[in-house]
GROMACS .gro file of C-alpha atoms in nm:
model
  228
    1MET     CA    1  16.852   7.366  16.929
    2PRO     CA    2  16.840   7.748  16.935
    3LYS     CA    3  16.927   7.745  16.569
    4LEU     CA    4  16.644   7.501  16.496
    5ARG     CA    5  16.395   7.712  16.674
    6TYR     CA    6  16.501   8.011  16.470
    7LYS     CA    7  16.435   7.827  16.143
    8GLU     CA    8  16.097   7.708  16.261
    9HIS     CA    9  16.009   8.057  16.363
   10GLU     CA   10  16.124   8.190  16.025
   11LYS     CA   11  15.911   7.931  15.847
   12LYS     CA   12  15.610   8.030  16.051
   13GLU     CA   13  15.666   8.395  15.973
   14ARG     CA   14  15.694   8.327  15.600
   15LYS     CA   15  15.381   8.113  15.610
   16HIS     CA   16  15.192   8.377  15.801
   17SER     CA   17  15.316   8.643  15.563
   18ARG     CA   18  15.196   8.446  15.259
   19HIS     CA   19  14.861   8.396  15.427
   20ASP     CA   20  14.824   8.770  15.493
   21LYS     CA   21  14.915   8.859  15.135
   22GLY     CA   22  14.665   8.612  14.994
   23HIS     CA   23  14.398   8.738  15.229
   24ARG     CA   24  14.459   9.102  15.134
   25LYS     CA   25  14.459   9.015  14.763
   26HIS     CA   26  14.135   8.827  14.797
   27LYS     CA   27  13.979   9.115  14.990
   28LYS     CA   28  14.107   9.369  14.736
   29ASN     CA   29  13.960   9.169  14.444
   30LYS     CA   30  13.632   9.133  14.630
   31GLU     CA   31  13.593   9.508  14.691
   32LYS     CA   32  13.688   9.615  14.334
   33PRO     CA   33  13.368   9.721  14.137
   34TYR     CA   34  13.269   9.526  13.830
   35LYS     CA   35  13.356   9.690  13.500
   36PRO     CA   36  13.187   9.550  13.189
   37PRO     CA   37  13.408   9.481  12.887
   38THR     CA   38  13.411   9.740  12.608
   39LEU     CA   39  13.438   9.686  12.236
   40TYR     CA   40  13.715   9.937  12.198
   41GLU     CA   41  13.955  10.017  12.475
   42GLN     CA   42  14.051  10.379  12.511
   43GLU     CA   43  14.395  10.442  12.383
   44ASP     CA   44  14.651  10.629  12.581
   45GLY     CA   45  14.634  11.001  12.517
   46TRP     CA   46  14.262  10.992  12.408
   47VAL     CA   47  14.088  11.324  12.463
   48PRO     CA   48  13.704  11.362  12.472
   49PRO     CA   49  13.557  11.565  12.184
   50SER     CA   50  13.493  11.933  12.243
   51SER     CA   51  13.143  12.081  12.291
   52SER     CA   52  13.143  12.214  11.932
   53HIS     CA   53  12.973  11.895  11.813
   54LYS     CA   54  12.685  11.947  12.055
   55GLU     CA   55  12.654  12.309  11.950
   56ASP     CA   56  12.634  12.206  11.581
   57GLU     CA   57  12.366  11.950  11.663
   58THR     CA   58  12.165  12.207  11.860
   59ALA     CA   59  12.183  12.456  11.573
   60TRP     CA   60  12.072  12.186  11.329
   61ARG     CA   61  11.772  12.098  11.548
   62GLU     CA   62  11.671  12.465  11.570
   63HIS     CA   63  11.696  12.497  11.190
   64LEU     CA   64  11.481  12.185  11.145
   65PHE     CA   65  11.220  12.321  11.389
   66ASP     CA   66  11.207  12.652  11.199
   67ALA     CA   67  11.158  12.464  10.873
   68MET     CA   68  10.868  12.272  11.029
   69ILE     CA   69  10.706  12.601  11.131
   70ASP     CA   70  10.744  12.740  10.778
   71ASP     CA   71  10.597  12.422  10.633
   72GLU     CA   72  10.295  12.435  10.864
   73GLY     CA   73  10.242  12.804  10.806
   74GLN     CA   74  10.211  12.877  11.176
   75ASP     CA   75  10.302  12.744  11.518
   76PRO     CA   76  10.298  12.360  11.493
   77PHE     CA   77  10.182  12.333  11.852
   78TYR     CA   78   9.892  12.566  11.772
   79THR     CA   79   9.811  12.366  11.460
   80THR     CA   80   9.817  12.039  11.650
   81TYR     CA   81   9.638  12.126  11.971
   82SER     CA   82   9.411  12.420  11.889
   83GLN     CA   83   9.194  12.216  11.651
   84PRO     CA   84   8.974  11.924  11.754
   85THR     CA   85   9.116  11.584  11.670
   86PRO     CA   86   8.929  11.447  11.366
   87SER     CA   87   8.924  11.097  11.514
   88ASP     CA   88   8.714  11.225  11.804
   89THR     CA   89   8.417  11.284  11.574
   90MET     CA   90   8.486  11.030  11.297
   91THR     CA   91   8.430  10.662  11.255
   92GLU     CA   92   8.727  10.441  11.179
   93GLU     CA   93   8.642  10.437  10.809
   94GLU     CA   94   8.597  10.815  10.799
   95TYR     CA   95   8.926  10.868  10.981
   96ARG     CA   96   9.104  10.628  10.746
   97GLN     CA   97   8.965  10.819  10.449
   98HIS     CA   98   9.070  11.145  10.616
   99ILE     CA   99   9.429  11.019  10.641
  100VAL     CA  100   9.425  10.895  10.281
  101ASN     CA  101   9.294  11.230  10.158
  102GLY     CA  102   9.558  11.416  10.357
  103MET     CA  103   9.836  11.201  10.213
  104TYR     CA  104   9.696  11.252   9.862
  105ARG     CA  105   9.684  11.629   9.907
  106ARG     CA  106  10.046  11.633  10.021
  107THR     CA  107  10.174  11.413   9.738
  108HIS     CA  108   9.963  11.582   9.468
  109ALA     CA  109   9.980  11.943   9.587
  110ASP     CA  110  10.078  12.077   9.243
  111ASP     CA  111   9.797  11.890   9.065
  112ILE     CA  112   9.543  12.004   9.323
  113ALA     CA  113   9.658  12.366   9.294
  114ALA     CA  114   9.631  12.349   8.915
  115GLU     CA  115   9.281  12.203   8.939
  116GLU     CA  116   9.176  12.474   9.182
  117ARG     CA  117   9.301  12.739   8.938
  118ARG     CA  118   9.102  12.576   8.657
  119GLN     CA  119   8.790  12.567   8.871
  120ALA     CA  120   8.840  12.931   8.972
  121GLN     CA  121   8.877  13.031   8.607
  122LYS     CA  122   8.569  12.829   8.517
  123GLU     CA  123   8.369  12.996   8.795
  124LYS     CA  124   8.490  13.337   8.680
  125LYS     CA  125   8.369  13.269   8.325
  126ARG     CA  126   8.035  13.143   8.459
  127GLN     CA  127   7.989  13.462   8.659
  128GLU     CA  128   8.075  13.671   8.354
  129ARG     CA  129   7.818  13.482   8.146
  130GLU     CA  130   7.561  13.527   8.422
  131LYS     CA  131   7.638  13.899   8.438
  132ILE     CA  132   7.595  13.933   8.060
  133LYS     CA  133   7.269  13.736   8.077
  134LEU     CA  134   7.132  13.960   8.353
  135GLU     CA  135   7.232  14.270   8.160
  136GLN     CA  136   7.056  14.138   7.849
  137GLU     CA  137   6.743  14.062   8.051
  138ARG     CA  138   6.753  14.411   8.203
  139ARG     CA  139   6.783  14.573   7.861
  140HIS     CA  140   6.505  14.354   7.724
  141ALA     CA  141   6.277  14.449   8.018
  142GLU     CA  142   6.362  14.817   7.967
  143GLN     CA  143   6.284  14.788   7.599
  144ILE     CA  144   5.947  14.630   7.674
  145ARG     CA  145   5.871  14.904   7.928
  146LEU     CA  146   5.952  15.176   7.676
  147GLN     CA  147   5.740  15.006   7.410
  148GLU     CA  148   5.447  14.979   7.648
  149ALA     CA  149   5.485  15.344   7.748
  150TYR     CA  150   5.495  15.443   7.381
  151LEU     CA  151   5.181  15.241   7.307
  152ARG     CA  152   4.999  15.400   7.599
  153LEU     CA  153   5.089  15.748   7.479
  154LYS     CA  154   4.986  15.660   7.125
  155THR     CA  155   4.657  15.515   7.244
  156LEU     CA  156   4.594  15.818   7.467
  157SER     CA  157   4.668  16.056   7.180
  158SER     CA  158   4.435  15.862   6.947
  159SER     CA  159   4.161  15.853   7.213
  160LYS     CA  160   4.179  16.228   7.268
  161SER     CA  161   4.166  16.298   6.895
  162ASP     CA  162   3.859  16.073   6.859
  163TYR     CA  163   3.707  16.236   7.167
  164ALA     CA  164   3.747  16.586   7.020
  165GLU     CA  165   3.598  16.480   6.682
  166LYS     CA  166   3.291  16.329   6.847
  167TRP     CA  167   3.221  16.650   7.035
  168LYS     CA  168   3.230  16.842   6.709
  169LYS     CA  169   2.983  16.604   6.540
  170LEU     CA  170   2.755  16.588   6.841
  171ASP     CA  171   2.610  16.934   6.778
  172THR     CA  172   2.518  16.846   6.417
  173LEU     CA  173   2.331  16.524   6.495
  174ASP     CA  174   1.952  16.519   6.517
  175VAL     CA  175   1.951  16.182   6.689
  176ILE     CA  176   2.227  16.082   6.929
  177HIS     CA  177   2.310  15.716   6.963
  178LYS     CA  178   2.525  15.551   7.227
  179LYS     CA  179   2.811  15.515   6.987
  180ASP     CA  180   2.802  15.888   6.917
  181ILE     CA  181   2.864  15.988   7.280
  182PRO     CA  182   3.227  16.093   7.337
  183TRP     CA  183   3.347  15.925   7.655
  184PRO     CA  184   3.671  16.043   7.823
  185ILE     CA  185   3.840  15.703   7.827
  186VAL     CA  186   4.162  15.558   7.688
  187GLY     CA  187   4.091  15.298   7.422
  188LYS     CA  188   3.764  15.113   7.460
  189THR     CA  189   3.789  15.014   7.827
  190PHE     CA  190   3.541  15.199   8.045
  191SER     CA  191   3.685  15.210   8.398
  192LEU     CA  192   3.800  15.451   8.667
  193ASP     CA  193   4.165  15.401   8.573
  194SER     CA  194   4.085  15.462   8.207
  195VAL     CA  195   3.901  15.787   8.288
  196ARG     CA  196   4.181  15.901   8.523
  197SER     CA  197   4.447  15.832   8.259
  198PHE     CA  198   4.246  16.032   8.004
  199VAL     CA  199   4.159  16.334   8.217
  200VAL     CA  200   4.461  16.367   8.448
  201ASP     CA  201   4.780  16.483   8.282
  202SER     CA  202   5.080  16.455   8.514
  203ALA     CA  203   5.274  16.699   8.296
  204GLN     CA  204   5.032  16.981   8.377
  205GLU     CA  205   5.053  17.202   8.684
  206SER     CA  206   4.798  17.156   8.958
  207SER     CA  207   4.599  17.470   8.873
  208GLU     CA  208   4.583  17.384   8.503
  209MET     CA  209   4.478  17.031   8.581
  210LYS     CA  210   4.188  17.151   8.797
  211LYS     CA  211   4.063  17.375   8.516
  212HIS     CA  212   4.078  17.084   8.271
  213VAL     CA  213   3.887  16.852   8.502
  214ARG     CA  214   3.622  17.121   8.567
  215LYS     CA  215   3.575  17.172   8.191
  216GLU     CA  216   3.516  16.801   8.134
  217GLN     CA  217   3.260  16.792   8.416
  218THR     CA  218   3.053  17.076   8.264
  219ARG     CA  219   3.032  16.892   7.932
  220TYR     CA  220   2.820  16.625   8.095
  221HIS     CA  221   2.599  16.850   8.307
  222PRO     CA  222   2.231  16.742   8.269
  223ASP     CA  223   2.108  17.098   8.209
  224LYS     CA  224   2.300  17.105   7.884
  225TYR     CA  225   2.078  16.837   7.731
  226LEU     CA  226   1.738  16.945   7.859
  227ASP     CA  227   1.494  17.106   7.624
  228GLY     CA  228   1.424  17.469   7.693
   0.00000   0.00000   0.00000
């Protein structure tokens, strides 16, 4: 009997031991965190890449950003945010056309630049023609002014010669007619301006001019024509 009890006790211990192992295994599997499957398992001896790759990528991004700045011609943030958004003041159709025009200018930059040069050259030639035209008009106006001045001087000289001849004949006439009276006028126009142009000579000094005017006044004094 003692030997039988020993075997039963041994069986119970083995059974209890198996139960404890199964319980611990179940608990261990329950507490282990879930790990999703990966496409490639890491091989033994695998070492993570160094930080040189990240440094190369950072340098490449900085180079790209600098190229964007050069392409924009200034700070891209300034270009983007300092100007009002076109869509804020445009209709949908106007904004669509704005985008189309912008794309066209980018894809046809060389053609647009060439056309602008042609237009600038055309405008330059137009301005040169306009300048030549204005110069010709100025010369023509100056020529007319000189011709008019020459005609005035010629008319004044002829009027003074005729005036002097009439005064000479006046003393020999027995009967004086209206046509025989020498009037101090330029041409045949009797007016204040005509008399002033005839009597006043701007080339003379003030004292000489006064003497000349006084002489002309005495010629028409009434006492000169009264019978004694």
